[in-house]
Amino acid sequence: MVSEQGQSTKNVCVIGAGPSGLVAARELRKEGHTAVVLEQNHDIGGQWLYEPNVEKEDPLGKNKFLDVHSSVYDSLRIVSPREIMGFTDFPFVSKKNRDTRRFPGHKELWLYLKDFCEYFGLKEMIRFNTRVEYVGMLDYGVFGKDLKWVVKSKEKKGEKRVEEVFDAVIVATGHYSQPRLPSIKGMDAWKRKQIHSHVYRVPEPFRNEVVVIVGNSLSGQDISMEIVKVAKEVYLSAKSLEVITEGLSKVISKHRNLHLYPQIQSLHEDGRVEFEDGSCVIADTIIYCTGYSYAFPFLDTKGIVGVDDNRVGPLFEHTFPPSLAPFLSFIGIPRKLIGFPFFESQAKWIAQVLSGKRELPSYDDMMLSIKEFYRSRELAGIPVSDTHDIANFEYCDKYADYSESPHLEEWRKQLCLSAIVNSFTNLETYRDSWDDGDDELLQQALQSPHFTQLGVQP
Ligand SMILES: Cc1cc2nc3c(=O)[nH]c(=O)nc-3n(C[C@H](O)[C@H](O)[C@H](O)COP(=O)(O)OP(=O)(O)OC[C@H]3O[C@@H](n4cnc5c(N)ncnc54)[C@H](O)[C@@H]3O)c2cc1C
C-alpha cells in the first residue's frame, strides 16, 4: 500500500505489549502503517505486569512456553533514577498519591506504561490474552521480495486459534523470562528445592532455611539482601570472588548469616552442596540467579535466524536479519543500555525503514557489518553469550541517527553512570540516599526540554 504522502504502508504484527511493543505500536501508527499488537497477558506492561502467582510455573522454567512472563519480585525497585527511564516525549514524572520515590517500585513503572498507553490511545491496537505460537514465512522471495508472514495465535485460556497474514512482524517479546541455568554435576539428583529467580517473589517461604543463591548480579544481590533477613544462613555463590563490589562487601560484613562462596562444584543426593574450594554445606534450597536466555519458541525462519549460545543472529545492529529485512525485526535485544529511549529509537528506525523513508544497507554490507562486530567482540575477549551486552551510550546515539532523532541527553547519561557508581559503593542505600553532587545533575534533568517544553505530561 502507498500512503497519501507517497510512502509505503504495511500491515504489521507486533508480538508483545511490553515497553518495546507499545512504543513500536505508536511509531508504526505515526508512520502510517496498520499495526496489531498480540499480547499473551491480560494487560500491557510486559515484565512490569507483576504476577504473584507462580505456583503453576515450572520452578526451573524448562517448558517451551512459560506460564508466567514476568520475573519481577514483590520488593523490586528500578535500578536507575526515574528521570532517565521515560520515553523521550513522555517523562516518567512522579505523581500525587503514587510511589514518588526516585527509584520507585515496579508497580509505578507499570502505571507509567498504562499512562503512556492511554495518552497515545494504544489499547485499541492490542489483542490481549493472545499467545503467538507460530510465525513463519508464507512466500520466501529473494532478499525479502514478496515475503509475507503467517502468524498463528491462540487464546491463552481458550482453544480459539487464529491464523493471519502480515507484511511484517516485529518481535518484542523481551528476554528476561526464560531461565538460563548452569550445568552443575549432580543437579538432577539433588532432591531438595531448586528454583530460578524467574519464580522468586517473596522471602517468606525461605524462613529458617539454609539457602544457596547462585549468581551475584543484580537479582542475586537483591534477593540475598532480603532473604538474609528471614533465612537461617545464606550462601551467595559467585563466579569470581575477586570482582566483588564495595557495596556487596559492605552488605556481607553487616549480616552475620550471609556468606560469600565460590562456584558450586557438585550437588549430592543427601542435600550437600560442594563448592570449588572443597567446602560443603547442607542446604534446603538453591536459587539460581543465573540470568535469562533469548528464546523465540514461536519463530520458524527455516534456520535463517537462530539463538546460539545466547547470541541471536545474524542480526544487523541487533535488529534486522539481513535476508529477511525489513520484514522481520526485533526490538530490545541489546542489554545494558538505557532501555526505554533505546526501544523508542529502534521502533522509529524500523517503522521508517518499513515505510521506505530510510534505507538499509545492502545484504552484503549488513552481513559484513555483523561479521565485523562479532570479530571485534572476539578480539576484545567478550564471550559469544554476551554478544548483546552493549553498555555503551554511543550505541544509543547511533540508533537515534538511523531515524534522525536527537541523541540521548547528556544528563541522562550522567545520571545513569552516577546510579551505577552509587550502587557499586552503597548497594543497600543507593536508591534512597542520593549524593549531593548528583543533585546538580538532577536539576539539569528537570530543567531540560524533556521535562519542561514537550508539553506532554502524564
Ligand atoms: C527482575 C528484573 C528487573 C529489571 N529491572 C529493570 C530496571 O530497573 N530498569 C530497566 O530499564 N529495565 C529493567 N529490567 C528489564 C526489563 O525487561 C525492561 O525494562 C523491559 O520490560 C523490556 O521491555 P520489552 O517490551 O522488550 O520486554 P518485556 O517487558 O519482557 O515484554 C514482552 C511482552 O511480550 C509478551 N510475549 C512474550 N511472548 C509472547 C507470545 N508468544 N505471544 C504474545 N505475547 C508474548 C509478554 O507477555 C510481554 O508482555 C528488569 C528485568 C527484570 C526481569
Coordinates of C-alpha atoms and ligand atoms in Angstrom, one line a residue:
M1 CA 0.0 0.0 0.0
V2 CA 1.1 3.6 -0.6
S3 CA 0.0 6.4 1.7
E4 CA -1.1 9.9 0.6
Q5 CA 2.4 11.1 1.2
G6 CA 3.7 8.5 -1.2
Q7 CA 5.2 6.3 1.5
S8 CA 4.7 2.6 1.5
T9 CA 2.5 1.4 4.4
K10 CA 2.5 -2.1 5.8
N11 CA 0.2 -4.4 7.7
V12 CA 2.4 -5.2 10.7
C13 CA 2.2 -7.6 13.6
V14 CA 3.9 -6.7 16.8
I15 CA 4.4 -9.5 19.3
G16 CA 4.3 -8.3 22.9
A17 CA 2.8 -5.3 24.7
G18 CA 5.7 -4.6 27.0
P19 CA 7.6 -1.2 26.7
S20 CA 9.1 -2.2 23.4
G21 CA 5.9 -3.4 21.8
L22 CA 4.0 -0.3 23.0
V23 CA 6.4 2.1 21.6
A24 CA 6.6 0.1 18.4
A25 CA 2.8 0.4 18.0
R26 CA 2.9 4.1 18.5
E27 CA 5.8 4.6 16.0
L28 CA 4.2 2.3 13.4
R29 CA 0.9 4.2 13.5
K30 CA 2.7 7.5 13.4
E31 CA 4.4 6.3 10.2
G32 CA 1.1 5.4 8.6
H33 CA 1.3 1.6 9.0
T34 CA -1.6 -0.6 10.2
A35 CA -0.4 -2.5 13.3
V36 CA -1.8 -5.0 15.6
V37 CA -0.1 -6.0 18.9
L38 CA -0.6 -9.6 20.0
E39 CA -0.1 -10.0 23.8
Q40 CA -0.4 -13.2 25.7
N41 CA -1.2 -11.5 29.0
H42 CA -4.5 -9.8 30.1
D43 CA -2.9 -6.4 30.2
I44 CA 0.1 -4.3 29.0
G45 CA 3.4 -3.9 30.7
G46 CA 5.5 -7.0 30.0
Q47 CA 7.9 -7.5 32.8
W48 CA 6.2 -4.7 34.7
L49 CA 2.9 -6.5 34.9
Y50 CA 3.6 -8.2 38.2
E51 CA 2.4 -11.8 38.6
P52 CA 2.4 -13.0 42.2
N53 CA 1.0 -16.5 41.4
V54 CA 3.8 -18.6 40.2
E55 CA 2.6 -22.0 41.5
K56 CA 1.8 -23.4 38.1
E57 CA 5.2 -22.4 36.6
D58 CA 7.9 -25.0 36.4
P59 CA 10.4 -23.8 39.1
L60 CA 13.3 -24.1 36.7
G61 CA 11.4 -22.9 33.7
K62 CA 12.1 -25.8 31.4
N63 CA 8.8 -25.6 29.5
K64 CA 8.8 -24.4 25.9
F65 CA 6.1 -21.8 26.5
L66 CA 6.2 -20.4 30.0
D67 CA 3.0 -19.9 32.0
V68 CA 4.3 -16.6 33.6
H69 CA 6.1 -13.9 31.7
S70 CA 7.2 -11.5 34.4
S71 CA 10.3 -12.3 36.6
V72 CA 9.7 -9.3 38.8
Y73 CA 9.7 -9.9 42.5
D74 CA 7.5 -8.2 45.0
S75 CA 10.1 -5.8 46.6
L76 CA 11.7 -4.9 43.3
R77 CA 12.6 -1.3 42.7
I78 CA 14.1 0.1 39.5
V79 CA 17.8 0.3 39.2
S80 CA 18.1 3.7 37.6
P81 CA 16.5 7.0 38.6
R82 CA 13.1 7.5 37.1
E83 CA 14.2 10.7 35.3
I84 CA 16.2 8.7 32.8
M85 CA 13.7 5.9 32.2
G86 CA 10.9 7.7 30.3
F87 CA 10.3 7.7 26.6
T88 CA 11.7 10.9 25.1
D89 CA 8.4 12.7 24.8
F90 CA 6.7 11.2 27.9
P91 CA 8.7 11.9 31.1
F92 CA 8.4 9.5 34.0
V93 CA 7.3 12.2 36.4
S94 CA 6.2 11.4 40.0
K95 CA 2.5 11.8 40.6
K96 CA 0.5 12.6 43.7
N97 CA -0.7 9.7 45.7
R98 CA 1.6 7.3 43.8
D99 CA 5.1 6.0 44.5
T100 CA 7.0 9.2 44.2
R101 CA 10.4 7.8 45.0
R102 CA 13.3 8.5 42.6
F103 CA 13.8 4.7 42.3
P104 CA 10.2 3.6 42.6
G105 CA 8.8 0.1 43.0
H106 CA 7.8 -2.0 39.9
K107 CA 4.2 -1.0 40.1
E108 CA 4.9 2.6 39.5
L109 CA 6.7 1.8 36.2
W110 CA 3.7 -0.4 35.2
L111 CA 1.4 2.6 36.0
Y112 CA 3.6 4.8 33.9
L113 CA 3.3 2.4 31.0
K114 CA -0.5 2.4 31.5
D115 CA -0.5 6.2 31.3
F116 CA 1.6 6.1 28.2
C117 CA -0.8 3.6 26.6
E118 CA -3.8 5.7 27.5
Y119 CA -2.3 9.0 26.4
F120 CA -1.4 7.7 23.0
G121 CA -4.6 5.6 22.6
L122 CA -2.7 2.4 22.1
K123 CA -5.0 0.0 23.8
E124 CA -7.3 -0.4 20.7
M125 CA -4.3 -1.7 18.8
I126 CA -3.7 -4.6 21.2
R127 CA -5.3 -8.0 21.2
F128 CA -4.9 -9.4 24.8
N129 CA -4.9 -13.0 26.0
T130 CA -3.5 -14.0 22.6
R131 CA -0.4 -16.0 22.6
V132 CA 1.6 -16.3 19.3
E133 CA 2.5 -19.9 18.8
Y134 CA 3.9 -19.8 15.3
V135 CA 5.4 -17.2 13.0
G136 CA 6.6 -18.5 9.6
M137 CA 7.2 -17.3 6.0
L138 CA 4.4 -17.6 3.5
D139 CA 6.4 -16.8 0.4
Y140 CA 10.1 -16.6 0.7
G141 CA 11.3 -14.4 -2.2
V142 CA 14.8 -13.2 -2.8
F143 CA 16.0 -10.6 -0.3
G144 CA 12.6 -10.3 1.2
K145 CA 10.8 -9.6 -2.1
D146 CA 7.2 -10.7 -1.9
L147 CA 7.8 -12.0 1.6
K148 CA 4.7 -12.4 3.8
W149 CA 4.3 -13.8 7.3
V150 CA 1.9 -16.3 8.7
V151 CA 1.1 -15.7 12.3
K152 CA -0.8 -18.3 14.3
S153 CA -2.1 -17.4 17.7
K154 CA -4.2 -19.0 20.4
E155 CA -6.4 -17.6 23.1
K156 CA -4.3 -18.1 26.2
K157 CA -7.1 -19.7 28.2
G158 CA -9.4 -21.0 25.5
E159 CA -9.0 -23.1 22.4
K160 CA -9.7 -20.5 19.8
R161 CA -6.9 -20.3 17.2
V162 CA -6.4 -17.6 14.6
E163 CA -4.2 -17.6 11.5
E164 CA -3.3 -14.3 9.9
V165 CA -1.0 -13.0 7.2
F166 CA 1.1 -9.8 7.7
D167 CA 3.6 -7.9 5.6
A168 CA 6.0 -7.6 8.5
V169 CA 6.5 -8.9 12.0
I170 CA 8.2 -7.2 14.9
V171 CA 9.3 -9.4 17.8
A172 CA 9.1 -7.5 21.1
T173 CA 8.8 -10.4 23.4
G174 CA 11.6 -9.5 25.9
H175 CA 14.4 -11.7 27.2
Y176 CA 14.1 -11.9 31.0
S177 CA 11.7 -14.8 31.3
Q178 CA 13.3 -18.0 30.0
P179 CA 15.7 -19.1 32.8
R180 CA 19.3 -19.7 32.0
L181 CA 20.7 -22.5 34.1
P182 CA 24.2 -23.5 34.8
S183 CA 25.2 -27.1 34.3
I184 CA 26.3 -28.5 37.6
K185 CA 27.3 -32.1 38.4
G186 CA 24.5 -33.8 40.4
M187 CA 21.8 -31.1 39.7
D188 CA 19.2 -33.7 38.7
A189 CA 20.0 -35.9 41.7
W190 CA 19.7 -33.1 44.2
K191 CA 16.1 -33.7 45.5
R192 CA 15.5 -30.6 47.6
K193 CA 14.1 -27.3 46.4
Q194 CA 15.7 -25.7 43.3
I195 CA 14.2 -22.7 41.7
H196 CA 15.3 -20.0 39.3
S197 CA 14.9 -16.3 40.2
H198 CA 12.2 -16.2 37.5
V199 CA 9.7 -17.6 40.1
Y200 CA 11.1 -15.9 43.2
R201 CA 8.5 -13.4 44.6
V202 CA 8.8 -13.0 48.4
P203 CA 11.3 -14.2 51.1
E204 CA 8.8 -15.8 53.5
P205 CA 8.9 -19.3 52.0
F206 CA 12.6 -19.4 52.9
R207 CA 12.2 -18.6 56.6
N208 CA 14.7 -20.5 58.8
E209 CA 16.1 -22.3 55.8
V210 CA 19.7 -22.7 54.6
V211 CA 19.7 -21.1 51.1
V212 CA 22.3 -21.1 48.5
I213 CA 22.0 -18.3 46.0
V214 CA 23.9 -18.9 42.7
G215 CA 25.0 -15.7 41.0
N216 CA 25.8 -12.3 42.4
S217 CA 24.5 -10.0 39.7
L218 CA 21.6 -7.6 40.3
S219 CA 18.9 -10.2 41.1
G220 CA 21.3 -12.4 43.2
Q221 CA 22.3 -9.4 45.3
D222 CA 18.7 -8.1 45.7
I223 CA 17.3 -11.5 46.6
S224 CA 20.2 -12.3 49.0
M225 CA 19.7 -9.0 50.8
E226 CA 16.0 -9.7 51.5
I227 CA 16.2 -13.5 52.2
V228 CA 19.1 -13.0 54.7
K229 CA 16.5 -11.3 57.0
V230 CA 14.4 -14.4 57.4
A231 CA 16.7 -17.4 56.4
K232 CA 19.0 -19.2 58.8
E233 CA 22.0 -19.0 56.6
V234 CA 22.5 -17.6 53.1
Y235 CA 25.5 -18.7 50.9
L236 CA 26.0 -16.5 48.0
S237 CA 27.9 -18.4 45.3
A238 CA 29.8 -16.1 43.0
K239 CA 31.6 -16.8 39.7
S240 CA 34.6 -14.9 40.9
L241 CA 35.4 -13.8 44.4
E242 CA 37.8 -11.1 43.1
V243 CA 35.3 -8.9 41.4
I244 CA 33.0 -8.2 44.4
T245 CA 31.9 -4.6 44.6
E246 CA 32.5 -2.5 47.7
G247 CA 28.7 -2.3 48.1
L248 CA 28.3 -6.1 48.3
S249 CA 31.3 -6.4 50.6
K250 CA 29.6 -4.0 53.0
V251 CA 26.4 -5.9 52.9
I252 CA 28.2 -9.2 53.6
S253 CA 30.1 -7.9 56.6
K254 CA 26.9 -6.4 58.0
H255 CA 25.0 -9.7 58.1
R256 CA 26.3 -12.5 60.2
N257 CA 24.4 -15.1 58.3
L258 CA 25.4 -14.0 54.8
H259 CA 28.5 -15.8 53.4
L260 CA 30.3 -15.4 50.1
Y261 CA 31.3 -18.7 48.5
P262 CA 32.9 -19.7 45.2
Q263 CA 31.1 -21.5 42.4
I264 CA 29.4 -24.8 43.1
Q265 CA 31.4 -27.9 42.2
S266 CA 28.7 -30.5 42.7
L267 CA 25.4 -31.3 44.3
H268 CA 24.7 -34.5 46.2
E269 CA 21.5 -36.6 46.9
D270 CA 21.8 -36.1 50.7
G271 CA 21.5 -32.3 50.3
R272 CA 25.2 -31.4 50.3
V273 CA 26.3 -28.5 48.1
E274 CA 30.0 -28.7 47.4
F275 CA 31.9 -25.6 46.4
E276 CA 35.0 -25.3 44.2
D277 CA 37.3 -24.6 47.2
G278 CA 36.2 -28.0 48.7
S279 CA 33.9 -26.6 51.3
C280 CA 30.5 -28.1 51.8
V281 CA 27.1 -27.0 53.2
I282 CA 23.8 -28.9 53.6
A283 CA 21.1 -26.6 52.1
D284 CA 17.3 -26.6 51.9
T285 CA 17.0 -24.6 48.8
I286 CA 19.1 -23.4 45.8
I287 CA 18.0 -20.3 44.0
Y288 CA 19.6 -19.8 40.6
C289 CA 20.0 -16.1 39.8
T290 CA 21.9 -17.0 36.7
G291 CA 20.2 -14.9 34.1
Y292 CA 18.0 -15.5 31.2
S293 CA 18.2 -16.9 27.7
Y294 CA 16.9 -15.4 24.5
A295 CA 14.0 -17.7 23.3
F296 CA 11.6 -17.4 20.4
P297 CA 9.7 -20.7 20.6
F298 CA 7.2 -19.5 18.0
L299 CA 9.6 -18.4 15.3
D300 CA 10.3 -20.5 12.3
T301 CA 12.6 -18.8 9.8
K302 CA 13.9 -22.1 8.3
G303 CA 17.1 -21.7 10.1
I304 CA 17.8 -18.2 9.0
V305 CA 17.7 -16.7 12.5
G306 CA 18.7 -18.7 15.4
V307 CA 19.9 -18.5 19.0
D308 CA 23.3 -20.0 19.6
D309 CA 25.0 -19.7 23.0
N310 CA 22.6 -16.8 23.7
R311 CA 23.6 -15.0 20.5
V312 CA 20.6 -14.1 18.4
G313 CA 21.7 -13.9 14.8
P314 CA 22.5 -13.0 12.3
L315 CA 21.0 -9.6 13.1
F316 CA 22.2 -6.3 11.6
E317 CA 22.5 -3.9 14.5
H318 CA 20.8 -6.4 16.8
T319 CA 17.6 -5.6 14.8
F320 CA 17.2 -6.9 11.3
P321 CA 18.1 -10.4 9.9
P322 CA 19.7 -9.3 6.6
S323 CA 18.0 -11.8 4.3
L324 CA 14.5 -11.1 5.8
A325 CA 14.9 -7.4 6.4
P326 CA 13.0 -5.3 6.8
F327 CA 10.0 -7.6 7.1
L328 CA 11.2 -9.3 10.3
S329 CA 12.8 -7.3 13.1
F330 CA 13.5 -7.4 16.8
I331 CA 13.2 -4.7 19.4
G332 CA 15.0 -4.7 22.7
I333 CA 17.6 -7.4 22.1
P334 CA 20.7 -5.4 23.4
R335 CA 21.1 -5.4 27.1
K336 CA 22.7 -2.9 29.5
L337 CA 21.5 0.2 27.6
I338 CA 19.1 2.8 28.8
G339 CA 16.1 0.8 27.9
F340 CA 13.0 2.8 27.0
P341 CA 14.6 5.6 25.0
F342 CA 16.6 3.0 23.2
F343 CA 13.5 0.9 22.3
E344 CA 12.0 4.1 21.0
S345 CA 14.8 4.8 18.6
Q346 CA 14.8 1.2 17.4
A347 CA 11.0 1.4 16.9
K348 CA 11.3 4.7 14.9
W349 CA 14.0 3.2 12.7
I350 CA 12.0 0.0 12.0
A351 CA 8.8 2.0 11.2
Q352 CA 10.7 4.3 8.9
V353 CA 12.5 1.5 7.1
L354 CA 9.2 -0.2 6.5
S355 CA 7.7 2.9 5.0
G356 CA 10.7 3.4 2.8
K357 CA 11.7 6.7 4.5
R358 CA 15.1 5.1 5.4
E359 CA 17.1 2.6 3.5
L360 CA 19.0 -0.3 4.9
P361 CA 22.5 -1.2 3.6
S362 CA 22.7 -4.0 1.0
Y363 CA 22.5 -7.6 2.2
D364 CA 26.3 -8.0 1.7
D365 CA 27.1 -4.8 3.7
M366 CA 24.8 -5.9 6.5
M367 CA 26.4 -9.3 6.7
L368 CA 29.8 -7.7 6.6
S369 CA 28.9 -5.4 9.5
I370 CA 27.7 -8.3 11.6
K371 CA 30.9 -10.3 10.9
E372 CA 33.0 -7.2 11.8
F373 CA 31.0 -6.8 15.0
Y374 CA 31.5 -10.4 16.0
R375 CA 35.2 -10.2 15.2
S376 CA 35.6 -7.0 17.3
R377 CA 33.9 -8.7 20.3
E378 CA 36.1 -11.8 19.9
L379 CA 39.2 -9.7 19.8
A380 CA 38.1 -7.9 23.0
G381 CA 37.7 -11.3 24.7
I382 CA 33.9 -10.9 25.1
P383 CA 32.2 -14.3 25.1
V384 CA 29.6 -15.2 22.5
S385 CA 27.0 -15.4 25.2
D386 CA 27.5 -11.7 25.9
T387 CA 27.0 -10.7 22.2
H388 CA 24.1 -8.4 23.1
D389 CA 25.6 -6.8 26.2
I390 CA 26.2 -3.3 25.0
A391 CA 27.0 -0.9 27.9
N392 CA 27.7 2.0 25.5
F393 CA 25.9 5.2 25.1
E394 CA 27.3 5.7 21.6
Y395 CA 25.2 2.8 20.6
C396 CA 22.0 4.7 21.7
D397 CA 23.1 7.7 19.7
K398 CA 23.8 5.5 16.6
Y399 CA 20.3 4.2 16.6
A400 CA 18.9 7.7 17.0
D401 CA 21.0 8.7 14.0
Y402 CA 19.3 5.9 12.0
S403 CA 15.9 7.6 12.4
E404 CA 17.3 11.1 12.5
S405 CA 16.2 11.5 16.1
P406 CA 18.0 13.5 18.8
H407 CA 20.8 11.9 20.8
L408 CA 20.4 10.9 24.4
E409 CA 20.7 13.9 26.6
E410 CA 23.9 14.3 28.4
W411 CA 22.1 14.4 31.8
R412 CA 20.6 11.0 31.1
K413 CA 24.0 9.5 30.5
Q414 CA 25.5 11.1 33.6
L415 CA 22.6 10.2 35.9
C416 CA 22.8 6.6 34.6
L417 CA 26.5 6.4 35.3
S418 CA 26.1 8.0 38.7
A419 CA 23.5 5.5 39.7
I420 CA 25.8 2.6 38.7
V421 CA 28.7 4.1 40.7
N422 CA 26.5 4.6 43.7
S423 CA 25.2 1.1 43.6
F424 CA 28.7 -0.2 43.5
T425 CA 29.6 1.6 46.7
N426 CA 26.3 1.7 48.6
L427 CA 24.3 -1.3 47.4
E428 CA 21.8 -1.2 50.2
T429 CA 21.1 2.5 50.3
Y430 CA 21.9 4.0 46.8
R431 CA 18.2 4.1 45.9
D432 CA 17.3 6.3 48.8
S433 CA 20.4 8.4 49.6
W434 CA 21.3 10.5 46.6
D435 CA 24.7 12.2 46.6
D436 CA 24.8 16.0 46.8
G437 CA 26.9 16.1 43.6
D438 CA 24.0 14.3 41.8
D439 CA 21.5 17.0 42.8
E440 CA 23.1 19.2 40.3
L441 CA 22.7 16.6 37.6
L442 CA 19.1 16.2 38.6
Q443 CA 18.4 19.9 38.3
Q444 CA 19.9 19.8 34.8
A445 CA 17.5 17.0 34.0
L446 CA 14.4 18.7 35.4
Q447 CA 15.3 21.9 33.5
S448 CA 15.8 20.1 30.2
P449 CA 13.2 20.2 27.4
H450 CA 12.3 16.6 28.2
F451 CA 10.6 17.9 31.4
T452 CA 9.8 21.4 30.6
Q453 CA 9.0 22.0 26.9
L454 CA 7.4 18.9 25.5
G455 CA 4.1 19.7 26.9
V456 CA 3.2 16.0 27.2
Q457 CA 2.8 15.4 30.9
P458 CA 1.4 12.1 32.0
Ligands
LIG1 C1 14.0 -8.6 37.7 C2 14.1 -7.6 36.6 C3 14.5 -6.3 36.9 C4 14.6 -5.3 35.9 N1 14.9 -4.0 36.3 C5 15.0 -3.1 35.3 C6 15.2 -1.7 35.6 O1 15.3 -1.4 36.8 N2 15.3 -0.8 34.6 C7 15.2 -1.2 33.3 O2 15.2 -0.3 32.4 N3 14.9 -2.5 33.0 C8 14.8 -3.4 33.9 N4 14.5 -4.7 33.6 C9 14.5 -5.1 32.1 C10 13.0 -5.1 31.6 O3 12.9 -6.3 30.9 C11 12.8 -4.0 30.6 O4 12.7 -2.8 31.4 C12 11.6 -4.0 29.7 O5 10.5 -4.6 30.4 C13 11.8 -4.7 28.4 O6 10.7 -4.5 27.6 P1 10.2 -5.4 26.4 O7 8.9 -4.9 25.9 O8 11.3 -5.5 25.5 O9 10.0 -6.9 27.1 P2 9.0 -7.3 28.2 O10 8.8 -6.3 29.2 O11 9.5 -8.6 28.6 O12 7.6 -7.5 27.4 C14 7.5 -8.6 26.4 C15 6.0 -8.8 26.2 O13 5.8 -9.8 25.2 C16 4.8 -10.7 25.6 N5 5.0 -12.0 24.9 C17 6.1 -12.8 25.1 N6 5.9 -13.9 24.3 C18 4.7 -13.8 23.7 C19 4.0 -14.6 22.7 N7 4.5 -15.8 22.3 N8 2.8 -14.2 22.3 C20 2.3 -13.0 22.7 N9 2.9 -12.2 23.6 C21 4.1 -12.6 24.1 C22 4.9 -10.8 27.1 O14 3.7 -11.3 27.7 C23 5.3 -9.4 27.5 O15 4.1 -8.6 27.7 C24 14.4 -5.7 34.6 C25 14.0 -7.0 34.3 C26 13.9 -7.9 35.3 C27 13.5 -9.3 34.9

